[in-house]
CSV table of C-alpha atoms and ligand atoms in Angstrom, one decimal:
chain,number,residue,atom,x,y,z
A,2,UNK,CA,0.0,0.0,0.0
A,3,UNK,CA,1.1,3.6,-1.1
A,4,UNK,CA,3.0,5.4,1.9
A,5,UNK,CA,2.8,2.1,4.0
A,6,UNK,CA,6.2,0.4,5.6
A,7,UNK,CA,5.2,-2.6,7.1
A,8,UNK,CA,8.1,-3.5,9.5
A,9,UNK,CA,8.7,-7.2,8.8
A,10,UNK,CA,11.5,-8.5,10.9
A,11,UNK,CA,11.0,-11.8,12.7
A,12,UNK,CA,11.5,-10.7,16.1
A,13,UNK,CA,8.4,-8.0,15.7
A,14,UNK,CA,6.6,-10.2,14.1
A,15,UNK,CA,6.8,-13.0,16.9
A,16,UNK,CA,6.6,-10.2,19.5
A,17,UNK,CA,3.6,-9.3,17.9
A,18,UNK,CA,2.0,-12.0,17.8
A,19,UNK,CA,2.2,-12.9,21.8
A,20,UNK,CA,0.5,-9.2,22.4
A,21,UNK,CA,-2.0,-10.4,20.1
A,22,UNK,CA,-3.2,-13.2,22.6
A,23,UNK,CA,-5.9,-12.6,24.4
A,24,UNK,CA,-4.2,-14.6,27.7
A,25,UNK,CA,-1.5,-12.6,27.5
A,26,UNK,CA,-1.0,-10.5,31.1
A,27,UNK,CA,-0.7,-6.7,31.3
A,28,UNK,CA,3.1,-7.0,32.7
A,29,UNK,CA,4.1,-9.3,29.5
A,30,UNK,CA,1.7,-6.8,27.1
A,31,UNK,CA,3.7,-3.7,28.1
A,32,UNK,CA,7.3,-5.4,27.9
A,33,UNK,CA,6.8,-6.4,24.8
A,34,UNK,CA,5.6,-3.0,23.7
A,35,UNK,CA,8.5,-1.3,24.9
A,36,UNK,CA,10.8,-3.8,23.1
A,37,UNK,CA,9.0,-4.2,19.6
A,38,UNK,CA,9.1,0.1,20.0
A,39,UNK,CA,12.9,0.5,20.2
A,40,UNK,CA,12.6,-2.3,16.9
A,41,UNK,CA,10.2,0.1,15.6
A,42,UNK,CA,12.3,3.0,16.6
A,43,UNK,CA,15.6,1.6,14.5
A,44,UNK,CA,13.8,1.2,11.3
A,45,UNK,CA,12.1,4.3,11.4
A,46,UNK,CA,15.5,6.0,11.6
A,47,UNK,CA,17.6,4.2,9.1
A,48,UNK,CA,17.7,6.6,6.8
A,49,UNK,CA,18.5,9.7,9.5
A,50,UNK,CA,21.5,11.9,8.3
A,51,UNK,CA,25.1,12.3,9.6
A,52,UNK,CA,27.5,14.7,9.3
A,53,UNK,CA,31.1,13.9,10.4
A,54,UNK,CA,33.0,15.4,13.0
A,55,UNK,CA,36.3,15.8,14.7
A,56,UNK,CA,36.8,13.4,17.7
A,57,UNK,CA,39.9,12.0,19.6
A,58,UNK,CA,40.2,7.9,20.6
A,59,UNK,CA,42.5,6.9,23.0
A,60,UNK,CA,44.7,6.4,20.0
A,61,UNK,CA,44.7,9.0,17.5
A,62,UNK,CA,41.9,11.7,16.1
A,63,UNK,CA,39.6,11.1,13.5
A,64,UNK,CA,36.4,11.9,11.9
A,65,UNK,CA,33.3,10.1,13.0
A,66,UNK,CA,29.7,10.1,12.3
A,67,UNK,CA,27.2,11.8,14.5
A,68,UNK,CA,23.6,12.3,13.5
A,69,UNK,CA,22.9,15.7,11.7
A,70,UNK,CA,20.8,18.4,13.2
A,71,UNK,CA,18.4,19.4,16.1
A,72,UNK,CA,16.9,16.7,18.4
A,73,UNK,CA,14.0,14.5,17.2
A,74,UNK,CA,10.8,14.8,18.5
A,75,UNK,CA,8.5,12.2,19.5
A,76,UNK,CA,5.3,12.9,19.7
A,77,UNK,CA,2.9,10.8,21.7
A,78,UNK,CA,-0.6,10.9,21.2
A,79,UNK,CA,-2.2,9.4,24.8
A,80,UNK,CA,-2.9,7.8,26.3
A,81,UNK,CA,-1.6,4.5,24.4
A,82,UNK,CA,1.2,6.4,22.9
A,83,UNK,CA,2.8,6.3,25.7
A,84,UNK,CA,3.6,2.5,25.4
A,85,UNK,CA,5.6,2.8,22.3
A,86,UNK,CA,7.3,6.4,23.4
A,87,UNK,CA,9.2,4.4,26.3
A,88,UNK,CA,11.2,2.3,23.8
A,89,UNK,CA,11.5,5.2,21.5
A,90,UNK,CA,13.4,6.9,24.3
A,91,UNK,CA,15.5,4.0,25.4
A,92,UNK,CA,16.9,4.3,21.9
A,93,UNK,CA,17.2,7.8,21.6
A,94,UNK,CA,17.6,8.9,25.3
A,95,UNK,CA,18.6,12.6,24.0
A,96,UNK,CA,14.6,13.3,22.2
A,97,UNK,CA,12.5,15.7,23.0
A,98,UNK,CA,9.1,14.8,23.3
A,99,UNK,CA,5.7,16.0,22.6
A,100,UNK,CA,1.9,15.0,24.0
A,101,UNK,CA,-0.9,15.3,21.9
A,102,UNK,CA,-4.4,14.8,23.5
A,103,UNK,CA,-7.2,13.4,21.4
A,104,UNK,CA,-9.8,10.6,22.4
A,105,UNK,CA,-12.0,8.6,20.2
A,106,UNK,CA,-15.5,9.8,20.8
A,107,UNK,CA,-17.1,6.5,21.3
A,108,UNK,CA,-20.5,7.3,19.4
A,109,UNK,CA,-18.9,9.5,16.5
A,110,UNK,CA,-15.6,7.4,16.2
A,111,UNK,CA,-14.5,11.7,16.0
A,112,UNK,CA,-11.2,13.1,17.9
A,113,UNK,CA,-11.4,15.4,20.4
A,114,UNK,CA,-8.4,17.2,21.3
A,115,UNK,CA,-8.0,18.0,25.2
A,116,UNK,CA,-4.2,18.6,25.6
A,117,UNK,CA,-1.1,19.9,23.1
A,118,UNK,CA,2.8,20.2,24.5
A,119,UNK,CA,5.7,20.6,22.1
A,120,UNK,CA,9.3,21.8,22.2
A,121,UNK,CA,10.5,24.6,20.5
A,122,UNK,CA,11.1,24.7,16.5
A,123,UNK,CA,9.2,21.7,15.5
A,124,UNK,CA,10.1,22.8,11.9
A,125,UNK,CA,13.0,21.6,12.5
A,126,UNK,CA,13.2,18.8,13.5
A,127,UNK,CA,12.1,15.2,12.4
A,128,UNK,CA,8.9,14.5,14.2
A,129,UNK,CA,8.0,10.7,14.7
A,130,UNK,CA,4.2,10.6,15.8
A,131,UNK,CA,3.3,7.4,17.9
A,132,UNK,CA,0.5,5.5,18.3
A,133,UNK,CA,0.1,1.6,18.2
A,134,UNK,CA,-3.4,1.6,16.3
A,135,UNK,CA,-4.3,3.2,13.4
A,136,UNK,CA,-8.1,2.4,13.0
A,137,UNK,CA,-10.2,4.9,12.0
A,138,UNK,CA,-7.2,7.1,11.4
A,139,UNK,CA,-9.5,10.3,12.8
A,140,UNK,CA,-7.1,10.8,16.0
A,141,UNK,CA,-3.8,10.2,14.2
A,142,UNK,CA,-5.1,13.0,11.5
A,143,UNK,CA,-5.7,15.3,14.1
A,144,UNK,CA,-2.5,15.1,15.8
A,145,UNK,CA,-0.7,15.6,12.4
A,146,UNK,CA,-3.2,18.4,11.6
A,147,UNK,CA,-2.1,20.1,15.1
A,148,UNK,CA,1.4,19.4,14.7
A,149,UNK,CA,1.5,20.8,11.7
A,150,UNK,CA,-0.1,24.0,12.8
A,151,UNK,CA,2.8,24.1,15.1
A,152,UNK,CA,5.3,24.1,11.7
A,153,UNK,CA,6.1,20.8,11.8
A,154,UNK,CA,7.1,19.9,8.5
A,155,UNK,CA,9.1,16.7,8.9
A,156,UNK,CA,6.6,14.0,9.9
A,157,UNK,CA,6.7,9.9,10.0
A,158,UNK,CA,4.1,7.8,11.5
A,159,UNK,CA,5.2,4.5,13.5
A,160,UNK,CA,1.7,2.2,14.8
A,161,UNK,CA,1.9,-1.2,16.0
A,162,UNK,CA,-1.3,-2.1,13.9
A,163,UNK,CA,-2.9,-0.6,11.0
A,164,UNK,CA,-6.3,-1.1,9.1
A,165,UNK,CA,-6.6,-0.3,5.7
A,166,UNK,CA,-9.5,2.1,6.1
A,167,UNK,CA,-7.6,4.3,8.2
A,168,UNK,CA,-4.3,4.0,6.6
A,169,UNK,CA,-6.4,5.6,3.6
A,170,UNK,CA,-7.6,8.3,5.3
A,171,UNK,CA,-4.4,9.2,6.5
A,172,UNK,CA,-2.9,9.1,3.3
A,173,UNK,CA,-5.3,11.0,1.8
A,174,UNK,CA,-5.0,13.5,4.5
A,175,UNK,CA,-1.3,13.7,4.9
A,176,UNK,CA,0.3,11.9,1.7
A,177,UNK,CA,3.5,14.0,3.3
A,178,UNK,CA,3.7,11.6,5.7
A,179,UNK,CA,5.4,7.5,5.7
A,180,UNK,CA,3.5,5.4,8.0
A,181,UNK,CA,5.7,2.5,9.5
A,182,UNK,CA,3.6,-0.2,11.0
A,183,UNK,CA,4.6,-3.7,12.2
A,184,UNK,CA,1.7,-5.1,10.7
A,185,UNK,CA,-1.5,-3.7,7.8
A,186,UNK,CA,-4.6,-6.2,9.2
A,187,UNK,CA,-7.7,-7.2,8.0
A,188,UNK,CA,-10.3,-4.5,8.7
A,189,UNK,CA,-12.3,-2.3,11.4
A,190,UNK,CA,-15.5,-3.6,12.9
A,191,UNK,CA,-18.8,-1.4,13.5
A,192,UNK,CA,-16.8,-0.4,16.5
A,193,UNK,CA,-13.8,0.5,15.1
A,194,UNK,CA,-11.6,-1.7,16.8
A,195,UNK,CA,-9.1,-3.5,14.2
A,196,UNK,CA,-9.4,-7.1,13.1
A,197,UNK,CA,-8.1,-9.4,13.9
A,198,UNK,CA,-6.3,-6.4,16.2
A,199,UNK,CA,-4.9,-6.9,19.9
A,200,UNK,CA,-8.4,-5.5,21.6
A,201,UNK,CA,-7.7,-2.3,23.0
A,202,UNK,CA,-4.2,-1.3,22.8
A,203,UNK,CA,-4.6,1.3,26.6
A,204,UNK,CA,-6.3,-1.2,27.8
A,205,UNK,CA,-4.2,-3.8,27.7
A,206,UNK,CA,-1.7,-2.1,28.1
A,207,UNK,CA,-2.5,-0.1,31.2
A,208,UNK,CA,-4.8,-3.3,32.7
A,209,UNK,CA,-8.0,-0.7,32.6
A,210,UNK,CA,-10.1,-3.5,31.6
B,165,URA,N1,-7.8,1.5,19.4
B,165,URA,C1,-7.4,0.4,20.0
B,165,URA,O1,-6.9,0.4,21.1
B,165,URA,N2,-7.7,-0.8,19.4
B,165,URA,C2,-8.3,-0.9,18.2
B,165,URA,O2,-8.5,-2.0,17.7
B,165,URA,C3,-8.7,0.3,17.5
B,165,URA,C4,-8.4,1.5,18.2
C-alpha cells in the first residue's frame, strides 16, 4: 500500500503475535511494547543523516559520524502512545518529546483534542508521531493536523497495527507523511476496533479493563 512500511522483521513479528493473545497479562503486554518500540524506533530512523566530526580515541583523532541536526521529536498521542514512546526513548535517550491529546468519541468514532505540548522549532526537526493503532485514522489525522499547525514539517508515523481504512484516510490526509507499522490487518469492525487487532491497545496495556 502507497506510503505504508510494514516492518517485517522476525522478532516484531513474533513479539507481535504474543501481544496479540488474548491470555496474555498486562506485565508481559507492556514489555513487549517497549521492546518491539525500540525495533520500531531503528527502522524508522535508518535513513537519519550524519554529518562527520572531529573526535579523539584513546589512540589517535579522527572523523566520525554523528547524527545531523536538532533533536528529534516524538510525539505521543495518549494515552496508548505512551507505550511505544518508552522504547522510542531508550533508543534515543537525547529526544524531545511532545503529548498530543485526542480521544476517540465513542459514538462518532470523531477526535477530540484536550491537551497539546511541544518543544520549540518543531520545523526543525524530524517528528516521529506514535501511536500503536491506526483504525479509524480520525485521532492520528488530528495530531498531524495540530502538529503541523505548530510548523512541523518533517513527519513519520510509526503504529503497531494498522487497518486499511484508516491508513487511507491518512494518506489522503497527509500523503506528506510515511506510516511504518509492524503489521497492515484485515479490517475495522462497527466499533472501530481493528481485526483481527490486539483489543484495546490502553487497555491492555495499562490493565483498565
Ligand atoms: N484503538 C485500539 O486500542 N484498538 C483498536 O482495535 C482500535 C483502536
Amino acid at each position: 500500500m502507497n506510503g505504508v512500511t510494514v516492518i517485517d522483521h522476525p522478532l516484531v513479528q513474533h513479539k507481535l503475535t504474543i501481544m496479540r493473545r488474548k491470555e496474555t497479562s498486562t506485565a508481559s503486554f507492556r514489555r513487549l511494547l517497549r521492546e518491539i518500540s525500540t525495533l520500531l524506533c531503528y527502522e524508522v530512523t535508518r535513513d537519519l543523516e550524519l554529518t562527520m566530526e572531529t573526535i579523539e580515541t584513546p589512540l589517535t583523532e579522527m572523523q566520525a559520524p554523528v547524527l545531523e541536526g536538532k533533536k528529534l521529536v516524538f510525539a505521543s498521542i495518549l494515552r496508548a502512545g505512551n507505550g511505544l514512546l518508552e522504547g522510542m526513548l531508550d533508543l534515543v535517550p537525547s529526544a524531545r518529546v511532545s503529548h498530543v491529546g485526542v480521544y476517540r468519541d465513542h459514538d462518532t468514532l470523531q477526535a477530540v483534542e484536550y491537551y497539546f505540548k511541544a518543544p520549540e522549532s518543531l520545523d526543525e526537526r524530524l517528528v516521529i508521531v506514535v501511536d500503536p493503532m491506526l483504525a479509524t485514522g480520525n485521532s492520528s489525522i488530528a495530531a498531524v493536523d495540530k502538529l503541523k499547525e505548530r510548523g512541523a514539517r518533517n513527519i513519520r508515523f510509526v503504529c503497531l497495527l494498522a487497518a486499511p481504512e484508516g491508513v487511507k484516510n491518512f494518506v489522503e490526509a497527509h500523503p506528506d507523511v510515511q506510516v511504518y507499522t509492524a503489521s497492515l490487518d484485515s479490517h475495522l469492525n462497527e466499533k472501530g476496533y481493528i481485526v483481527p487487532g490486539l483489543g484495546d491497545a490502553g487497555d491492555r496495556m495499562y490493565g483498565t479493563k
